[in-house]
mmCIF file of C-alpha atoms and ligand atoms in Angstrom:
data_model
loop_
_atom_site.group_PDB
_atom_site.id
_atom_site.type_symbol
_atom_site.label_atom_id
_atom_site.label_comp_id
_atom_site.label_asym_id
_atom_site.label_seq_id
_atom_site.Cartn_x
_atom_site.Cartn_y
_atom_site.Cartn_z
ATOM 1 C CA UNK A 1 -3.778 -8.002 12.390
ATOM 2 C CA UNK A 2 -3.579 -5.390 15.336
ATOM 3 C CA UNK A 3 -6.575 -4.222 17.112
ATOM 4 C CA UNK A 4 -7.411 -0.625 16.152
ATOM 5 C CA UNK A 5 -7.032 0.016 20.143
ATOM 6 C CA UNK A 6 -3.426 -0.106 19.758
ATOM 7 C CA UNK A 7 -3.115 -3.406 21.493
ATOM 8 C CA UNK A 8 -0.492 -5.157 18.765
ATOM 9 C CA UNK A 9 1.574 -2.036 20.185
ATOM 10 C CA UNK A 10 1.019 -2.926 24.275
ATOM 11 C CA UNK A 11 2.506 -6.716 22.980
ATOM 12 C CA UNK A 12 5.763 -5.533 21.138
ATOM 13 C CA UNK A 13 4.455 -4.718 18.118
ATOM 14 C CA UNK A 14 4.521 -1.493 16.380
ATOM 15 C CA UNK A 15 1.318 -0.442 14.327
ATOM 16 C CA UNK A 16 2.129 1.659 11.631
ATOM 17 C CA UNK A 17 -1.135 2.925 10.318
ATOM 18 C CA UNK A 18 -4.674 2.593 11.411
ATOM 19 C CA UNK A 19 -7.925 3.314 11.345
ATOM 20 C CA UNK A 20 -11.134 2.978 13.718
ATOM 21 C CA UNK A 21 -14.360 3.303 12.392
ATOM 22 C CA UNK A 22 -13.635 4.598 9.599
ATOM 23 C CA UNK A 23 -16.883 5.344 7.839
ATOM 24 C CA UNK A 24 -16.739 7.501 4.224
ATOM 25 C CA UNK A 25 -20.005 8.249 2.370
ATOM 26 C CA UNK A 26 -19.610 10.313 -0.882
ATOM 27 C CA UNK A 27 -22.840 12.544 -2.142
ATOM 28 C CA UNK A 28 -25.969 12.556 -0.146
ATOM 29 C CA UNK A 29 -29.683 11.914 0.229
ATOM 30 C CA UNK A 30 -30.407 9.128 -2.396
ATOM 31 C CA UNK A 31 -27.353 9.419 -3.970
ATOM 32 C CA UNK A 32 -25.455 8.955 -1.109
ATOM 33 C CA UNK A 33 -22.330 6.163 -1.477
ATOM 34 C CA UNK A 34 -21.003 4.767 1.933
ATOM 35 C CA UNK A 35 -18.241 3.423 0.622
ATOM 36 C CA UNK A 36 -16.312 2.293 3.831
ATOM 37 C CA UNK A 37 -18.612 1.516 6.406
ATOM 38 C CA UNK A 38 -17.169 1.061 9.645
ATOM 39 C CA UNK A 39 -14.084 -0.190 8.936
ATOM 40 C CA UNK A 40 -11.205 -0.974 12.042
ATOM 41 C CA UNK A 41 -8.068 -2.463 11.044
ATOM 42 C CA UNK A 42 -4.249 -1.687 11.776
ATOM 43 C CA UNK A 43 -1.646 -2.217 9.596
ATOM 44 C CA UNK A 44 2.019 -3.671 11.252
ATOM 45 C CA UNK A 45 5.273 -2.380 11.282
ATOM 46 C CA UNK A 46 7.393 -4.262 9.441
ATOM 47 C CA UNK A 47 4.818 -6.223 7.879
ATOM 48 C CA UNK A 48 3.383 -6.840 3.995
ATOM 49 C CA UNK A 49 -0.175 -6.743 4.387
ATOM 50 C CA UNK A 50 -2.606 -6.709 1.146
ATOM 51 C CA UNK A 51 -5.888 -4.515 1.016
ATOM 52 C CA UNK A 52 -8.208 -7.185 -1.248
ATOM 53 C CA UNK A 53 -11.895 -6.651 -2.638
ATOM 54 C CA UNK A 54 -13.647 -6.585 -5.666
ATOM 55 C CA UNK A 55 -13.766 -3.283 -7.563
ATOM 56 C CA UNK A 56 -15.846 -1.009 -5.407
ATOM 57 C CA UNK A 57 -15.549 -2.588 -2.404
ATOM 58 C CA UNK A 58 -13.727 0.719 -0.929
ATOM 59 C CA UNK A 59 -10.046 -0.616 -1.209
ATOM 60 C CA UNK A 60 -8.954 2.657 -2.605
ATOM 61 C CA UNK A 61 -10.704 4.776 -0.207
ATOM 62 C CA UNK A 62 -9.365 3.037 2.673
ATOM 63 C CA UNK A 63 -5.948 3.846 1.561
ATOM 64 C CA UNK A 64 -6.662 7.330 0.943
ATOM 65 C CA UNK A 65 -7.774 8.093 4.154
ATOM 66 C CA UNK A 66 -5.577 6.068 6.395
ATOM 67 C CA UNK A 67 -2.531 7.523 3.724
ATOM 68 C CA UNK A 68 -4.339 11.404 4.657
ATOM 69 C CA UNK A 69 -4.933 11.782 0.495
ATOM 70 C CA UNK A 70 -8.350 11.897 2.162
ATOM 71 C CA UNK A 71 -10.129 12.893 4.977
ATOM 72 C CA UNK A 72 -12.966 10.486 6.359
ATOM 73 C CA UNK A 73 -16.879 11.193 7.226
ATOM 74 C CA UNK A 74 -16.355 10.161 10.509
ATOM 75 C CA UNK A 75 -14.228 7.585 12.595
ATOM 76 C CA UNK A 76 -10.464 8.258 12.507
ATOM 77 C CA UNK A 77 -7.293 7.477 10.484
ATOM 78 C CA UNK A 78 -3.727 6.800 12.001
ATOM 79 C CA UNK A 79 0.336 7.452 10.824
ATOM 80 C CA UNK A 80 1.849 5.354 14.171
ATOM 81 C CA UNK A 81 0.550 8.246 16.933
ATOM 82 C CA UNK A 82 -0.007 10.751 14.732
ATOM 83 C CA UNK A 83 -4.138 10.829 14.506
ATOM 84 C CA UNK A 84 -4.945 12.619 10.816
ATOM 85 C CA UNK A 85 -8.040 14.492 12.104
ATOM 86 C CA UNK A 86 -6.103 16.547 14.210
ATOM 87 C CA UNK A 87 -3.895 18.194 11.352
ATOM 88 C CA UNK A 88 -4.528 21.130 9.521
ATOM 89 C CA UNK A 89 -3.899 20.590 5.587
ATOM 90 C CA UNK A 90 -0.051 22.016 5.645
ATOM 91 C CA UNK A 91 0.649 18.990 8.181
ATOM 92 C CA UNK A 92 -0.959 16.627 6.911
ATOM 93 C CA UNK A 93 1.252 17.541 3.864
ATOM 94 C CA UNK A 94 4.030 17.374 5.552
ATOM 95 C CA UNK A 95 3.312 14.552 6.954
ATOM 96 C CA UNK A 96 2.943 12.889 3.415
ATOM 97 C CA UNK A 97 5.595 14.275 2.936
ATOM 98 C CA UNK A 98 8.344 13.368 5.110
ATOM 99 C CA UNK A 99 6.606 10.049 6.746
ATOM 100 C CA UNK A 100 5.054 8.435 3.973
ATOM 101 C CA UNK A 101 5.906 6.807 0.517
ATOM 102 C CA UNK A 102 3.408 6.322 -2.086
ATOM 103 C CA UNK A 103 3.364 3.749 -5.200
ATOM 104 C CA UNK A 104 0.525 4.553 -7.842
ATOM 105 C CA UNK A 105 -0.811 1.682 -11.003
ATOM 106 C CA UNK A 106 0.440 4.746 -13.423
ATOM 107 C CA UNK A 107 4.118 5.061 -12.322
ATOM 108 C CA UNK A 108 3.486 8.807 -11.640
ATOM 109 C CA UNK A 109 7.111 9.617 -12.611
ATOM 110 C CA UNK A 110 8.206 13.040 -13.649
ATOM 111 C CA UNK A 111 8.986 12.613 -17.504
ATOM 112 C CA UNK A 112 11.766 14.943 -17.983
ATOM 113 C CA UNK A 113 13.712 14.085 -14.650
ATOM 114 C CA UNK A 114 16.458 11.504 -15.087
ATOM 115 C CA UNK A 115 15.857 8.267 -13.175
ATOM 116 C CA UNK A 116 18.439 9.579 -10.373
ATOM 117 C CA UNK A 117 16.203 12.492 -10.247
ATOM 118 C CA UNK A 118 12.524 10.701 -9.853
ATOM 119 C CA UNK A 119 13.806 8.856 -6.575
ATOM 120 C CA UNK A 120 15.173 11.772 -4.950
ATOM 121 C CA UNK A 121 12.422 14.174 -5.997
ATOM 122 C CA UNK A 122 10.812 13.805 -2.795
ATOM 123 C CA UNK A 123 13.595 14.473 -0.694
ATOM 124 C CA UNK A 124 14.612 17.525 -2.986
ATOM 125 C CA UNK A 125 11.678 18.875 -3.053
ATOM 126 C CA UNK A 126 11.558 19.004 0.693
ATOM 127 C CA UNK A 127 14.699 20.642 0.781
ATOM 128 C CA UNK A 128 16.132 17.499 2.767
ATOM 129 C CA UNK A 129 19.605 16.135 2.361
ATOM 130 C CA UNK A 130 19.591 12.529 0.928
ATOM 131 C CA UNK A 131 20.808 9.621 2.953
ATOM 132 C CA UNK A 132 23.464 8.616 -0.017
ATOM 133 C CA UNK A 133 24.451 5.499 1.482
ATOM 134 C CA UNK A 134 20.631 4.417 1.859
ATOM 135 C CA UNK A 135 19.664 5.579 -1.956
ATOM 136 C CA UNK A 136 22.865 4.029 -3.393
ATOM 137 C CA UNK A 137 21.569 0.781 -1.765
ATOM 138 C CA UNK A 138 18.447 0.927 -2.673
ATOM 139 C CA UNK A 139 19.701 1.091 -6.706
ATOM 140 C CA UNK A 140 20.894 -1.864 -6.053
ATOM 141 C CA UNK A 141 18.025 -3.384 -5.044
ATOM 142 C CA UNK A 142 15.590 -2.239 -7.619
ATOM 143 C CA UNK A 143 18.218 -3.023 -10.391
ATOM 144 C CA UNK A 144 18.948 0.700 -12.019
ATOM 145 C CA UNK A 145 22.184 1.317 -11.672
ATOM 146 C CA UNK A 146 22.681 1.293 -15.807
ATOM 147 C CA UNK A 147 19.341 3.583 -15.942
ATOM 148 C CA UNK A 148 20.444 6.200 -13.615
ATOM 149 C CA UNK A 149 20.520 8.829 -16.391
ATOM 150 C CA UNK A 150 17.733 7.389 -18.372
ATOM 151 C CA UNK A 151 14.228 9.187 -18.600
ATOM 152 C CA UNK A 152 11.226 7.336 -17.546
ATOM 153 C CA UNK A 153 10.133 7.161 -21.275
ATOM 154 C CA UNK A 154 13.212 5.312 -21.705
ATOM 155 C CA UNK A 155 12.051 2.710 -19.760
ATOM 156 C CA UNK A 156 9.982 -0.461 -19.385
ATOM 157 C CA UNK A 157 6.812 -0.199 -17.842
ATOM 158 C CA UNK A 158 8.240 -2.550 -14.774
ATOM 159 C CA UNK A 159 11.118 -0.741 -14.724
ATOM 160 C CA UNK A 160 9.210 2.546 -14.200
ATOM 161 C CA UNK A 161 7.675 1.208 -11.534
ATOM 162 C CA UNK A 162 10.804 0.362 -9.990
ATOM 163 C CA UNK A 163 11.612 3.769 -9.930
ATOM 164 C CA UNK A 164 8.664 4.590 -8.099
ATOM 165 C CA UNK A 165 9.300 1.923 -5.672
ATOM 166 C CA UNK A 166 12.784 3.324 -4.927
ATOM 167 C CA UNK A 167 11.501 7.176 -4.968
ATOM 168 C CA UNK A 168 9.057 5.684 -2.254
ATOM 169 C CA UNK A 169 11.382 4.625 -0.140
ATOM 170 C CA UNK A 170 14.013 6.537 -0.763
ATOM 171 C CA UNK A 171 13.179 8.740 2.133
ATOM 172 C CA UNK A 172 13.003 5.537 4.403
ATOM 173 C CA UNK A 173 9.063 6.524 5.537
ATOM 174 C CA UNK A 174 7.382 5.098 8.451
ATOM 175 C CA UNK A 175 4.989 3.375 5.531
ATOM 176 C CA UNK A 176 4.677 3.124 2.121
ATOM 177 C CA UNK A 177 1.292 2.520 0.709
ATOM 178 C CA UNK A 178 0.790 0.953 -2.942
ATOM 179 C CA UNK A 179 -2.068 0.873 -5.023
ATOM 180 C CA UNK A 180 -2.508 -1.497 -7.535
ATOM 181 C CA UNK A 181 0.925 -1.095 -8.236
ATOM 182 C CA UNK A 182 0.617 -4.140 -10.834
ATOM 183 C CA UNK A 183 -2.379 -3.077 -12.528
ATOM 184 C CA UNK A 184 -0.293 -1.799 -15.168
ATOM 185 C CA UNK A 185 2.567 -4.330 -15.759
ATOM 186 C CA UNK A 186 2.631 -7.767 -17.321
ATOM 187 C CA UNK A 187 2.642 -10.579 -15.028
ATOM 188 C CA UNK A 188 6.562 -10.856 -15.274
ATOM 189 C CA UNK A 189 6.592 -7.187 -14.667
ATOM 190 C CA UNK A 190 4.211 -7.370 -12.145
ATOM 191 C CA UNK A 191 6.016 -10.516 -10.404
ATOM 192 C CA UNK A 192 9.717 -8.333 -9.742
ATOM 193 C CA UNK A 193 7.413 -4.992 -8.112
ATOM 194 C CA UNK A 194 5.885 -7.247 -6.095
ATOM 195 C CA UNK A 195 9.118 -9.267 -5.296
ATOM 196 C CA UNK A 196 10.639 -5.499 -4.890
ATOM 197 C CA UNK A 197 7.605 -4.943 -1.952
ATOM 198 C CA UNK A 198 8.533 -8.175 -0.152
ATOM 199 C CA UNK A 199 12.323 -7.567 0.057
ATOM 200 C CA UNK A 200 11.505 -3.542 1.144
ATOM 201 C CA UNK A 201 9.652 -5.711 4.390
ATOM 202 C CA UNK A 202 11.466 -8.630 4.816
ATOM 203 C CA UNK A 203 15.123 -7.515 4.261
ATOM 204 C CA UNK A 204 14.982 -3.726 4.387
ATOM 205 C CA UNK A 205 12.825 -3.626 7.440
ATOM 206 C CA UNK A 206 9.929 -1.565 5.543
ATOM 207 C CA UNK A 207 6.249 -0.930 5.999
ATOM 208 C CA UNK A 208 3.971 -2.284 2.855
ATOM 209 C CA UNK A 209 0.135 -1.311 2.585
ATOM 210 C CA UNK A 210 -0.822 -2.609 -0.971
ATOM 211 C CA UNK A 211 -4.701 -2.385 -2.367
ATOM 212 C CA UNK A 212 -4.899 -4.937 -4.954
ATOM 213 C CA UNK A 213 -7.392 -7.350 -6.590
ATOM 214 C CA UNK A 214 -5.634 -10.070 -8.082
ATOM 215 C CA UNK A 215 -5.167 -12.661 -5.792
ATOM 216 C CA UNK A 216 -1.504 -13.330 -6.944
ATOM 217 C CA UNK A 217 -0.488 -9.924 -5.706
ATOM 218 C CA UNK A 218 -2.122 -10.671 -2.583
ATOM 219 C CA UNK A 219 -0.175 -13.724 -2.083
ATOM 220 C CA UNK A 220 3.161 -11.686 -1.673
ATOM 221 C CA UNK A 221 1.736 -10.190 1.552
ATOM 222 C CA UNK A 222 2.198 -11.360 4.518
ATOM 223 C CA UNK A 223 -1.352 -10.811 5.551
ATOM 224 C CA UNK A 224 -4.491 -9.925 3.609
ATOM 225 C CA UNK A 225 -7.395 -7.744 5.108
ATOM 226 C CA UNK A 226 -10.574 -8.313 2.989
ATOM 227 C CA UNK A 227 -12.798 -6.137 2.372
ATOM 228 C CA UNK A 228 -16.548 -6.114 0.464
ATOM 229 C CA UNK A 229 -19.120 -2.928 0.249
ATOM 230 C CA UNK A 230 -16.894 -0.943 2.849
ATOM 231 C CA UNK A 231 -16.618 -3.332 5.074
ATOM 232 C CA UNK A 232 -13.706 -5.775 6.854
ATOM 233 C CA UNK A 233 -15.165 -9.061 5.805
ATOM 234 C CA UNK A 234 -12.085 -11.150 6.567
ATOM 235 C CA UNK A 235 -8.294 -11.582 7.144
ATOM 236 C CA UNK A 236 -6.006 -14.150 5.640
ATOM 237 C CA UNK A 237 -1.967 -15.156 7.145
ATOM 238 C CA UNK A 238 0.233 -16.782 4.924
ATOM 239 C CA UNK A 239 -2.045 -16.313 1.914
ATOM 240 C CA UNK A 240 -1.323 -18.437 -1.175
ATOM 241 C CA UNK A 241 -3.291 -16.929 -4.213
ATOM 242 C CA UNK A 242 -5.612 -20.400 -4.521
ATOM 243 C CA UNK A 243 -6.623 -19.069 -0.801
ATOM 244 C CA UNK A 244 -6.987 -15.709 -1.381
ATOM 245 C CA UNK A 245 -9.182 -16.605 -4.458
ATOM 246 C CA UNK A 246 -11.484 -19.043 -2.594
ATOM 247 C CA UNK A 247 -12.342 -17.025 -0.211
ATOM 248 C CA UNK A 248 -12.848 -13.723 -3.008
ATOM 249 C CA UNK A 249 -15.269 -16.722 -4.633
ATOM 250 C CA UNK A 250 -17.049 -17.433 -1.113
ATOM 251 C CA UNK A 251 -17.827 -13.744 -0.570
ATOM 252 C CA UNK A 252 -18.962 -13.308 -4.011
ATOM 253 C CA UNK A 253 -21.143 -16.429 -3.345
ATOM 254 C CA UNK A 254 -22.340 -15.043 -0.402
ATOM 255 C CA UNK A 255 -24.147 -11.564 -1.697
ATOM 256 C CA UNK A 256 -25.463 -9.145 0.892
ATOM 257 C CA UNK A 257 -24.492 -11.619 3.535
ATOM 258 C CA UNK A 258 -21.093 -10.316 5.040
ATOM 259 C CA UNK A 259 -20.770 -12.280 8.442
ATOM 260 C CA UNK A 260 -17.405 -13.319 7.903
ATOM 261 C CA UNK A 261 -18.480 -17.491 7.399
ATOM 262 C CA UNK A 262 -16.277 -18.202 5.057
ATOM 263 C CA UNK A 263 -16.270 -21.918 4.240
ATOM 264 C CA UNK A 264 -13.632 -24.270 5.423
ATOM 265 C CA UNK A 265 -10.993 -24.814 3.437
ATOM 266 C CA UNK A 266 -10.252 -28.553 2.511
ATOM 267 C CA UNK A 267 -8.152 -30.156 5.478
ATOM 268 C CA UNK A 268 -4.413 -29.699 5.212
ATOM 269 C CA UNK A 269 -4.676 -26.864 3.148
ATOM 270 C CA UNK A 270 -4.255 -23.801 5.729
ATOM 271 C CA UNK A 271 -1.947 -21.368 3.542
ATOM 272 C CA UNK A 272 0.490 -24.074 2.300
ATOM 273 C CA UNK A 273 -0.399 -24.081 -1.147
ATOM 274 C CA UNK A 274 2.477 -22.844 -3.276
ATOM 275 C CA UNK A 275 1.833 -19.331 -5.505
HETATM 276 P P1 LIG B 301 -12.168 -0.075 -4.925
HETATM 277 O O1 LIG B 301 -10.853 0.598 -4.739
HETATM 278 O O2 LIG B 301 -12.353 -1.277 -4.061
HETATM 279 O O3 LIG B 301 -12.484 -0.369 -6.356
HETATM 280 P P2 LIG B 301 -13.241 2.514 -4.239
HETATM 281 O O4 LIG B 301 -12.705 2.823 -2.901
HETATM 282 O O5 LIG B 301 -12.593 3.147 -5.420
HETATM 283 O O6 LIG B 301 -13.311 0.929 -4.423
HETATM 284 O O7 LIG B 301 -14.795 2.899 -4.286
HETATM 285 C C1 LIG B 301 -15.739 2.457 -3.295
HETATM 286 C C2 LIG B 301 -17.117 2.998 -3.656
HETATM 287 O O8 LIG B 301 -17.103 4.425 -3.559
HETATM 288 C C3 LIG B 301 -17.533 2.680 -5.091
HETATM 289 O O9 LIG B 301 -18.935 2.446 -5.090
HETATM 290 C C4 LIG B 301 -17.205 3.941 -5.828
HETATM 291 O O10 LIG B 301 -18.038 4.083 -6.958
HETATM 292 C C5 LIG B 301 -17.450 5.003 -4.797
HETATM 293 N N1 LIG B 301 -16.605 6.191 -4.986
HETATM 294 C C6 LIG B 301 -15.243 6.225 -4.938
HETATM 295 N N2 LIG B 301 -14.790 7.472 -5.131
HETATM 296 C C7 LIG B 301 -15.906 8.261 -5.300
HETATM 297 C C8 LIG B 301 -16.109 9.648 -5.521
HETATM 298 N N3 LIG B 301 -15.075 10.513 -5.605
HETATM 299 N N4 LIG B 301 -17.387 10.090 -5.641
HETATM 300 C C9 LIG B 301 -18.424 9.239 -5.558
HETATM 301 N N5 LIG B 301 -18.298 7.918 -5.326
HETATM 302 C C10 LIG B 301 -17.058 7.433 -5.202
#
């Protein structure tokens, strides 16, 4: 992981999104929810990385407010040198808009645009001409070329997501940011999105931010930040999903206590456990 001072960026390598102590709290008084608690953690260029927790650990939140879908109580979110805090709400749109690429569990399609149409919706809409060459690749990729005039409700679920994948990138953003982008899909399904993700990074040079739970998604990243009652707890290279579940089971074990001691793992066994 990169610092959240920027210094991944000082030693050649680019951090596309960050935060620095990022706290949220939602309601007040008694009521009061803090659910990221000062969290610092930059996400790479070019890199896979996996946002892991149990439910309500404040995976979703983080990626609303480093993605600018929300704003944070205090501490501050970052799109490469853009910081979020200092944009009114039409740039921060824009922003979205022209820098990002999003990836939702429920597809989020429009149902009575053609396939063609979903993935270049976002460049339409932002009255942008479409890099042809760069889409017509990219059909390739997710496997749609005999769908390209299909509606979504023509479609597998997998496939639908695969549409949302492409309409992500379609606009080549400096990051695209997934959440639970399985949570909907079968674990076939599931397996060719997440495939999908790691070809975006690894072959088409992309930017992957993906908040998951299941420790076989997590395993397709190339790094996993952990995270438990708002906080970074831990970070995992190279995780395998035995690894990513061990150490979900020694937080879990571990209650209140969120020092990151994570147990050993067994000798020889440092990420190079198949998925
Ligand atoms: P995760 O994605 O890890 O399941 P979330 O980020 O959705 O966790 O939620 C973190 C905490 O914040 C949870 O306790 C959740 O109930 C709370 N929370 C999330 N959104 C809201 C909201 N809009 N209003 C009040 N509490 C919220």
């Amino acid at each position: 992981m990169s610092g959240p001072t920027g210094t991944a960026r000082r030693s050649g390598t680019a951090t596309a999104a960050r935060v620095a102590d990022a706290a949220k709290v939602y309601g007040s008084g008694d009521a009061a929810v803090h659910a990221l608690d000062g969290v610092s953690v930059g996400f790479p260029a070019g890199r896979f990385t996996a946002i892991m927790g149990p439910s309500g650990s404040g995976k979703s939140t983080l990626m609303h407010c480093a993605a600018g879908l929300d704003t944070l109580s205090s501490g501050s979110a970052w799109i490469g040198d853009t910081d979020l805090g200092s944009l009114t709400d039409r740039q921060l749109t824009l922003l979205r808009r022209e820098r990002i690429g999003f990836v939702f569990q429920s597809f989020n399609l429009v149902p009575t645009l053609t396939v063609a149409e979903n993935i270049t919706l976002p460049a339409d809409l932002a009255g942008r001409r479409h890099d042809t060459e760069w889409v017509d690749a990219l059909i390739d990729v997710v496997g749609l070329r005999d769908r390209l005039l299909h509606r979504p409700s023509e479609l597998s679920g997998g496939q639908q997501q695969r549409v949302a994948v492409a309409r992500a990138l379609a606009g080549r953003p400096e990051v695209v940011f997934a959440d639970e982008p399985t949570g909907n899909l079968d674990s076939r399904a599931g397996g060719e999105v997440l495939d999908l993700l790691g070809r975006a990074v690894h072959a088409m040079g992309r930017t992957v931010v993906m908040v998951t739970h299941d420790p076989v998604a997590a395993a397709h990243a190339d790094e996993v930040v952990f995270l438990a009652d708002g906080r970074l707890v831990d970070t995992m290279t190279a995780p395998t999903a035995a690894g990513v579940l061990d150490r979900m089971k020694a937080f879990d074990g571990r209650g209140a206590d969120l020092s990151p001691a994570v147990p050993a793992a067994p000798t020889g066994r440092t990420g190079g456990e198949p998925s």
